[in-house]
Amino acid sequence: MSLMTREESIAVYKTYSRMLYNVSFRIVGDPGLAEGIMQDTVLKFITGGGDTSLALRMTGVGGMTWESRAVGAWLRKTCVRASIDALRKLKRERLFLEEYADEGAEDGRGEEYTDVEDNSLTVERVRRAIGSLPEGSRLILTLVLIEG
């Protein structure tokens, strides 16, 4: 499998990077980590980790053929899997640190979000509420409601 040309690589990045970042950010909740996962996903595709023959048959950035939809589906699926793997890695690291950390150390996440004064739903309140869910519940809710 041959590598994509520079122009093809740029077209793939411009077309899919925003979507991949949003998918990853909704799962991991960390902008830096989401950016890295997005870049790794695109790089994996460009360097031959994905089916580059699909990308080579794309009809430009604006044209949506079945091939370009297949590229988007492959990238999205790969990004979701990489994001879930990153969460698992963070969970293992956190469990390791909790098991072997000094008893007096704090992880800085001791406060919970409660706001009973304002009953209006805002985007920030919804984000905080979703973020306060247990990891598994948050991931499932995000994938089902937001990612479809």
mmCIF file of N, CA, C and O in Angstrom, residues 84-120:
data_model
loop_
_atom_site.group_PDB
_atom_site.id
_atom_site.type_symbol
_atom_site.label_atom_id
_atom_site.label_comp_id
_atom_site.label_asym_id
_atom_site.label_seq_id
_atom_site.Cartn_x
_atom_site.Cartn_y
_atom_site.Cartn_z
ATOM 1 N N ILE A 84 -11.425 5.333 23.613
ATOM 2 C CA ILE A 84 -11.774 4.375 24.670
ATOM 3 C C ILE A 84 -10.510 3.746 25.238
ATOM 4 O O ILE A 84 -10.382 3.582 26.458
ATOM 5 N N ASP A 85 -9.563 3.406 24.369
ATOM 6 C CA ASP A 85 -8.290 2.858 24.846
ATOM 7 C C ASP A 85 -7.558 3.856 25.736
ATOM 8 O O ASP A 85 -6.960 3.481 26.751
ATOM 9 N N ALA A 86 -7.598 5.138 25.369
ATOM 10 C CA ALA A 86 -6.948 6.174 26.186
ATOM 11 C C ALA A 86 -7.617 6.272 27.555
ATOM 12 O O ALA A 86 -6.930 6.422 28.571
ATOM 13 N N LEU A 87 -8.952 6.177 27.587
ATOM 14 C CA LEU A 87 -9.653 6.186 28.871
ATOM 15 C C LEU A 87 -9.258 5.002 29.733
ATOM 16 O O LEU A 87 -9.059 5.141 30.943
ATOM 17 N N ARG A 88 -9.165 3.842 29.125
ATOM 18 C CA ARG A 88 -8.760 2.635 29.868
ATOM 19 C C ARG A 88 -7.357 2.796 30.443
ATOM 20 O O ARG A 88 -7.089 2.424 31.579
ATOM 21 N N LYS A 89 -6.463 3.377 29.637
ATOM 22 C CA LYS A 89 -5.095 3.597 30.097
ATOM 23 C C LYS A 89 -5.082 4.567 31.277
ATOM 24 O O LYS A 89 -4.397 4.330 32.283
ATOM 25 N N LEU A 90 -5.837 5.650 31.164
ATOM 26 C CA LEU A 90 -5.907 6.618 32.266
ATOM 27 C C LEU A 90 -6.488 5.988 33.524
ATOM 28 O O LEU A 90 -6.024 6.263 34.632
ATOM 29 N N LYS A 91 -7.476 5.140 33.355
ATOM 30 C CA LYS A 91 -8.093 4.467 34.502
ATOM 31 C C LYS A 91 -7.086 3.541 35.190
ATOM 32 O O LYS A 91 -6.978 3.523 36.412
ATOM 33 N N ARG A 92 -6.341 2.776 34.374
ATOM 34 C CA ARG A 92 -5.313 1.892 34.953
ATOM 35 C C ARG A 92 -4.261 2.698 35.696
ATOM 36 O O ARG A 92 -3.833 2.324 36.791
ATOM 37 N N GLU A 93 -3.828 3.819 35.100
ATOM 38 C CA GLU A 93 -2.828 4.661 35.752
ATOM 39 C C GLU A 93 -3.368 5.241 37.053
ATOM 40 O O GLU A 93 -2.668 5.278 38.058
ATOM 41 N N ARG A 94 -4.612 5.694 37.025
ATOM 42 C CA ARG A 94 -5.223 6.267 38.222
ATOM 43 C C ARG A 94 -5.355 5.213 39.322
ATOM 44 O O ARG A 94 -5.043 5.473 40.483
ATOM 45 N N LEU A 95 -5.774 4.015 38.963
ATOM 46 C CA LEU A 95 -5.885 2.945 39.959
ATOM 47 C C LEU A 95 -4.521 2.596 40.544
ATOM 48 O O LEU A 95 -4.390 2.362 41.744
ATOM 49 N N PHE A 96 -3.501 2.562 39.696
ATOM 50 C CA PHE A 96 -2.153 2.281 40.165
ATOM 51 C C PHE A 96 -1.695 3.354 41.145
ATOM 52 O O PHE A 96 -1.165 3.050 42.218
ATOM 53 N N LEU A 97 -1.912 4.612 40.773
ATOM 54 C CA LEU A 97 -1.485 5.705 41.642
ATOM 55 C C LEU A 97 -2.257 5.715 42.954
ATOM 56 O O LEU A 97 -1.681 5.988 44.013
ATOM 57 N N GLU A 98 -3.558 5.427 42.897
ATOM 58 C CA GLU A 98 -4.354 5.389 44.121
ATOM 59 C C GLU A 98 -3.894 4.259 45.038
ATOM 60 O O GLU A 98 -3.882 4.401 46.254
ATOM 61 N N GLU A 99 -3.505 3.154 44.442
ATOM 62 C CA GLU A 99 -3.084 2.008 45.239
ATOM 63 C C GLU A 99 -1.748 2.254 45.919
ATOM 64 O O GLU A 99 -1.532 1.844 47.057
ATOM 65 N N TYR A 100 -0.847 2.960 45.236
ATOM 66 C CA TYR A 100 0.495 3.122 45.763
ATOM 67 C C TYR A 100 0.822 4.540 46.215
ATOM 68 O O TYR A 100 1.936 4.808 46.649
ATOM 69 N N ALA A 101 -0.116 5.450 46.118
ATOM 70 C CA ALA A 101 0.141 6.833 46.519
ATOM 71 C C ALA A 101 0.130 6.950 48.041
ATOM 72 O O ALA A 101 -0.444 6.123 48.749
ATOM 73 N N ASP A 102 0.751 7.996 48.542
ATOM 74 C CA ASP A 102 0.706 8.264 49.979
ATOM 75 C C ASP A 102 -0.729 8.559 50.383
ATOM 76 O O ASP A 102 -1.498 9.125 49.623
ATOM 77 N N GLU A 103 -1.082 8.240 51.604
ATOM 78 C CA GLU A 103 -2.461 8.422 52.041
ATOM 79 C C GLU A 103 -2.851 9.880 52.128
ATOM 80 O O GLU A 103 -4.012 10.219 51.997
ATOM 81 N N GLY A 104 -1.924 10.793 52.299
ATOM 82 C CA GLY A 104 -2.245 12.196 52.446
ATOM 83 C C GLY A 104 -2.379 12.938 51.131
ATOM 84 O O GLY A 104 -2.795 14.082 51.108
ATOM 85 N N ALA A 105 -2.040 12.295 50.015
ATOM 86 C CA ALA A 105 -2.084 12.986 48.720
ATOM 87 C C ALA A 105 -3.515 13.093 48.219
ATOM 88 O O ALA A 105 -4.308 12.184 48.375
ATOM 89 N N GLU A 106 -3.829 14.242 47.624
ATOM 90 C CA GLU A 106 -5.152 14.440 47.035
ATOM 91 C C GLU A 106 -5.026 14.468 45.530
ATOM 92 O O GLU A 106 -4.020 14.886 44.982
ATOM 93 N N ASP A 107 -6.096 14.035 44.857
ATOM 94 C CA ASP A 107 -6.062 14.045 43.405
ATOM 95 C C ASP A 107 -6.658 15.315 42.824
ATOM 96 O O ASP A 107 -6.717 15.469 41.620
ATOM 97 N N GLY A 108 -7.152 16.234 43.647
ATOM 98 C CA GLY A 108 -7.649 17.502 43.164
ATOM 99 C C GLY A 108 -9.042 17.461 42.581
ATOM 100 O O GLY A 108 -9.506 18.411 41.995
ATOM 101 N N ARG A 109 -9.730 16.319 42.705
ATOM 102 C CA ARG A 109 -11.066 16.205 42.140
ATOM 103 C C ARG A 109 -12.089 15.937 43.225
ATOM 104 O O ARG A 109 -13.053 15.223 43.026
ATOM 105 N N GLY A 110 -11.908 16.509 44.381
ATOM 106 C CA GLY A 110 -12.773 16.217 45.505
ATOM 107 C C GLY A 110 -14.104 16.928 45.504
ATOM 108 O O GLY A 110 -15.016 16.518 46.183
ATOM 109 N N GLU A 111 -14.253 17.989 44.745
ATOM 110 C CA GLU A 111 -15.500 18.735 44.794
ATOM 111 C C GLU A 111 -16.475 18.247 43.726
ATOM 112 O O GLU A 111 -16.098 17.902 42.633
ATOM 113 N N GLU A 112 -17.730 18.217 44.090
ATOM 114 C CA GLU A 112 -18.763 17.821 43.148
ATOM 115 C C GLU A 112 -19.571 19.041 42.757
ATOM 116 O O GLU A 112 -19.658 20.009 43.508
ATOM 117 N N TYR A 113 -20.183 18.998 41.607
ATOM 118 C CA TYR A 113 -20.963 20.124 41.119
ATOM 119 C C TYR A 113 -22.390 20.036 41.639
ATOM 120 O O TYR A 113 -23.075 19.049 41.412
ATOM 121 N N THR A 114 -22.816 21.044 42.384
ATOM 122 C CA THR A 114 -24.210 21.154 42.803
ATOM 123 C C THR A 114 -24.621 22.600 42.686
ATOM 124 O O THR A 114 -23.953 23.496 43.188
ATOM 125 N N ASP A 115 -25.717 22.830 42.004
ATOM 126 C CA ASP A 115 -26.223 24.181 41.829
ATOM 127 C C ASP A 115 -27.737 24.123 41.910
ATOM 128 O O ASP A 115 -28.399 23.807 40.945
ATOM 129 N N VAL A 116 -28.273 24.362 43.101
ATOM 130 C CA VAL A 116 -29.716 24.309 43.282
ATOM 131 C C VAL A 116 -30.344 25.690 43.172
ATOM 132 O O VAL A 116 -31.558 25.806 43.109
ATOM 133 N N GLU A 117 -29.544 26.751 43.135
ATOM 134 C CA GLU A 117 -30.079 28.101 43.059
ATOM 135 C C GLU A 117 -30.641 28.416 41.678
ATOM 136 O O GLU A 117 -31.664 29.067 41.555
ATOM 137 N N ASP A 118 -29.983 27.983 40.612
ATOM 138 C CA ASP A 118 -30.389 28.318 39.257
ATOM 139 C C ASP A 118 -30.983 27.083 38.596
ATOM 140 O O ASP A 118 -30.314 26.083 38.437
ATOM 141 N N ASN A 119 -32.242 27.159 38.209
ATOM 142 C CA ASN A 119 -32.910 26.004 37.608
ATOM 143 C C ASN A 119 -32.790 25.971 36.094
ATOM 144 O O ASN A 119 -33.244 25.025 35.466
ATOM 145 N N SER A 120 -32.226 27.000 35.480
ATOM 146 C CA SER A 120 -32.125 27.012 34.021
ATOM 147 C C SER A 120 -30.997 26.086 33.570
ATOM 148 O O SER A 120 -29.933 26.042 34.168
#
